[in-house]
PDB file of C-alpha atoms in Angstrom:
ATOM      1  CA  MET A1369    -176.175  49.705   2.828  1.00  0.00           C
ATOM      2  CA  ASN A1370    -174.323  48.165   5.314  1.00  0.00           C
ATOM      3  CA  ASP A1371    -171.797  46.679   3.117  1.00  0.00           C
ATOM      4  CA  LEU A1372    -171.395  50.991   1.963  1.00  0.00           C
ATOM      5  CA  HIS A1373    -171.607  51.884   5.838  1.00  0.00           C
ATOM      6  CA  THR A1374    -168.690  49.343   6.767  1.00  0.00           C
ATOM      7  CA  TRP A1375    -166.341  50.828   4.087  1.00  0.00           C
ATOM      8  CA  LEU A1376    -167.271  54.213   4.628  1.00  0.00           C
ATOM      9  CA  SER A1377    -166.643  54.258   8.584  1.00  0.00           C
ATOM     10  CA  GLU A1378    -163.286  52.583   7.347  1.00  0.00           C
ATOM     11  CA  GLN A1379    -162.212  55.934   5.784  1.00  0.00           C
ATOM     12  CA  HIS A1380    -160.661  59.097   5.488  1.00  0.00           C
ATOM     13  CA  HIS A1381    -162.466  61.963   5.728  1.00  0.00           C
ATOM     14  CA  GLY A1382    -161.173  63.640   2.576  1.00  0.00           C
ATOM     15  CA  LEU A1383    -162.991  64.473  -1.072  1.00  0.00           C
ATOM     16  CA  ARG A1384    -161.093  60.577  -2.454  1.00  0.00           C
ATOM     17  CA  THR A1385    -163.417  58.780   0.447  1.00  0.00           C
ATOM     18  CA  PHE A1386    -166.539  61.162  -1.493  1.00  0.00           C
ATOM     19  CA  GLN A1387    -165.328  60.239  -5.154  1.00  0.00           C
ATOM     20  CA  ILE A1388    -164.822  56.585  -4.517  1.00  0.00           C
ATOM     21  CA  PHE A1389    -168.243  55.948  -2.147  1.00  0.00           C
ATOM     22  CA  GLN A1390    -170.311  57.837  -5.906  1.00  0.00           C
ATOM     23  CA  GLN A1391    -168.730  54.417  -7.338  1.00  0.00           C
ATOM     24  CA  LYS A1392    -169.637  52.683  -5.269  1.00  0.00           C
ATOM     25  CA  LEU A1393    -172.870  53.240  -5.412  1.00  0.00           C
ATOM     26  CA  ASP A1394    -173.382  53.860  -9.331  1.00  0.00           C
ATOM     27  CA  THR A1395    -172.088  49.642  -9.249  1.00  0.00           C
ATOM     28  CA  LEU A1396    -174.956  49.419  -6.312  1.00  0.00           C
ATOM     29  CA  GLY A1397    -177.187  51.121  -8.226  1.00  0.00           C
ATOM     30  CA  ARG A1398    -176.553  48.935 -11.570  1.00  0.00           C
ATOM     31  CA  ASP A1399    -176.408  45.549  -9.822  1.00  0.00           C
ATOM     32  CA  ASP A1400    -179.580  46.259  -7.574  1.00  0.00           C
ATOM     33  CA  PRO A1401    -182.528  47.441 -10.067  1.00  0.00           C
ATOM     34  CA  ALA A1402    -184.739  48.941  -6.845  1.00  0.00           C
ATOM     35  CA  GLN A1403    -182.153  50.571  -5.304  1.00  0.00           C
ATOM     36  CA  ARG A1404    -181.537  53.033  -8.574  1.00  0.00           C
ATOM     37  CA  GLY A1405    -183.357  55.495  -7.540  1.00  0.00           C
ATOM     38  CA  LEU A1406    -182.272  56.175  -3.740  1.00  0.00           C
ATOM     39  CA  CYS A1407    -178.262  55.769  -5.117  1.00  0.00           C
ATOM     40  CA  ARG A1408    -179.089  57.989  -7.084  1.00  0.00           C
ATOM     41  CA  LEU A1409    -180.349  60.348  -5.001  1.00  0.00           C
ATOM     42  CA  LEU A1410    -176.906  59.503  -2.674  1.00  0.00           C
ATOM     43  CA  SER A1411    -174.485  60.389  -5.627  1.00  0.00           C
ATOM     44  CA  ASN A1412    -176.474  63.517  -6.516  1.00  0.00           C
ATOM     45  CA  LEU A1413    -175.416  64.557  -2.945  1.00  0.00           C
ATOM     46  CA  VAL A1414    -171.611  63.804  -2.492  1.00  0.00           C
ATOM     47  CA  GLY A1415    -171.259  64.472  -6.347  1.00  0.00           C
ATOM     48  CA  SER A1416    -172.459  68.110  -5.480  1.00  0.00           C
ATOM     49  CA  TYR A1417    -170.141  68.003  -1.882  1.00  0.00           C
ATOM     50  CA  VAL A1418    -167.257  67.053  -4.420  1.00  0.00           C
ATOM     51  CA  GLU A1419    -167.797  69.515  -7.476  1.00  0.00           C
ATOM     52  CA  ALA A1420    -168.698  72.099  -4.649  1.00  0.00           C
ATOM     53  CA  PHE A1421    -164.817  71.345  -3.313  1.00  0.00           C
ATOM     54  CA  ASP A1422    -162.863  69.847  -6.148  1.00  0.00           C
ATOM     55  CA  GLU A1423    -159.396  72.182  -6.736  1.00  0.00           C
ATOM     56  CA  ALA A1424    -160.360  74.639  -3.656  1.00  0.00           C
ATOM     57  CA  PRO A1425    -159.783  74.624  -0.130  1.00  0.00           C
ATOM     58  CA  LEU A1426    -161.319  72.076   2.242  1.00  0.00           C
ATOM     59  CA  PRO A1427    -161.624  73.544   5.640  1.00  0.00           C
ATOM     60  CA  VAL A1428    -161.192  70.466   8.452  1.00  0.00           C
ATOM     61  CA  GLU A1429    -164.366  70.891  10.332  1.00  0.00           C
ATOM     62  CA  VAL A1430    -166.384  70.983   6.729  1.00  0.00           C
ATOM     63  CA  ALA A1431    -165.245  67.866   5.688  1.00  0.00           C
ATOM     64  CA  ASP A1432    -165.576  66.505   9.290  1.00  0.00           C
ATOM     65  CA  GLY A1433    -168.277  67.868   9.313  1.00  0.00           C
ATOM     66  CA  ALA A1434    -169.947  66.274   5.994  1.00  0.00           C
ATOM     67  CA  TYR A1435    -168.285  62.715   6.608  1.00  0.00           C
ATOM     68  CA  HIS A1436    -170.343  62.224   9.749  1.00  0.00           C
ATOM     69  CA  ARG A1437    -173.304  63.581   8.036  1.00  0.00           C
ATOM     70  CA  LEU A1438    -172.778  61.417   4.672  1.00  0.00           C
ATOM     71  CA  LEU A1439    -172.139  58.225   7.499  1.00  0.00           C
ATOM     72  CA  THR A1440    -175.248  59.309  10.097  1.00  0.00           C
ATOM     73  CA  LEU A1441    -177.628  59.005   6.349  1.00  0.00           C
ATOM     74  CA  VAL A1442    -176.397  56.043   5.240  1.00  0.00           C
ATOM     75  CA  ALA A1443    -176.183  54.552   8.782  1.00  0.00           C
ATOM     76  CA  SER A1444    -180.318  55.075   8.740  1.00  0.00           C
ATOM     77  CA  LEU A1445    -181.264  54.099   5.811  1.00  0.00           C
ATOM     78  CA  ASP A1446    -183.690  50.564   5.081  1.00  0.00           C
ATOM     79  CA  LEU A1447    -183.091  48.809   2.452  1.00  0.00           C
ATOM     80  CA  ARG A1448    -185.542  46.359   3.218  1.00  0.00           C
ATOM     81  CA  GLY A1449    -188.359  48.411   4.652  1.00  0.00           C
ATOM     82  CA  ASP A1450    -191.745  48.351   4.016  1.00  0.00           C
ATOM     83  CA  ALA A1451    -192.365  51.367   1.372  1.00  0.00           C
ATOM     84  CA  ASP A1452    -194.002  53.541   3.823  1.00  0.00           C
ATOM     85  CA  ARG A1453    -190.081  53.649   5.865  1.00  0.00           C
ATOM     86  CA  ARG A1454    -188.352  53.168   2.154  1.00  0.00           C
ATOM     87  CA  LEU A1455    -190.035  56.575   0.886  1.00  0.00           C
ATOM     88  CA  ALA A1456    -189.092  58.487   4.002  1.00  0.00           C
ATOM     89  CA  ASP A1457    -184.893  57.320   3.452  1.00  0.00           C
ATOM     90  CA  ILE A1458    -185.440  58.644   0.008  1.00  0.00           C
ATOM     91  CA  ASN A1459    -187.524  62.266   1.435  1.00  0.00           C
ATOM     92  CA  ARG A1460    -184.580  62.529   4.001  1.00  0.00           C
ATOM     93  CA  VAL A1461    -182.015  61.780   1.484  1.00  0.00           C
ATOM     94  CA  ALA A1462    -183.445  64.148  -1.214  1.00  0.00           C
ATOM     95  CA  THR A1463    -183.427  67.224   1.580  1.00  0.00           C
ATOM     96  CA  CYS A1464    -179.731  66.432   3.292  1.00  0.00           C
ATOM     97  CA  GLU A1465    -177.104  68.294   3.013  1.00  0.00           C
ATOM     98  CA  LEU A1466    -173.359  67.793   3.371  1.00  0.00           C
ATOM     99  CA  TRP A1467    -171.930  70.589   4.518  1.00  0.00           C
ATOM    100  CA  GLN A1468    -173.992  73.777   4.634  1.00  0.00           C
TER     101      GLN A1468
END
């Protein structure tokens, strides 16, 4: 996740960033089966945001907020944590909303 966080922190807050991030998650989940569930949850979270605003006006304050919430969420994940920590991370991602 550190590589994803670093990449994300250098990107613009537009929808294209979220779409590419989703592709990166798909690749990570495929390449690292131990992270597949977390990657799928993150991908679904990002995907619902992209779908909600695809071909619709995206207010700057909404885009900024969603980007910063995603950046903070990704920074908080510990892929090397014990089972309790990983479960807490999964639950946090599962309940996160990027723009509402």
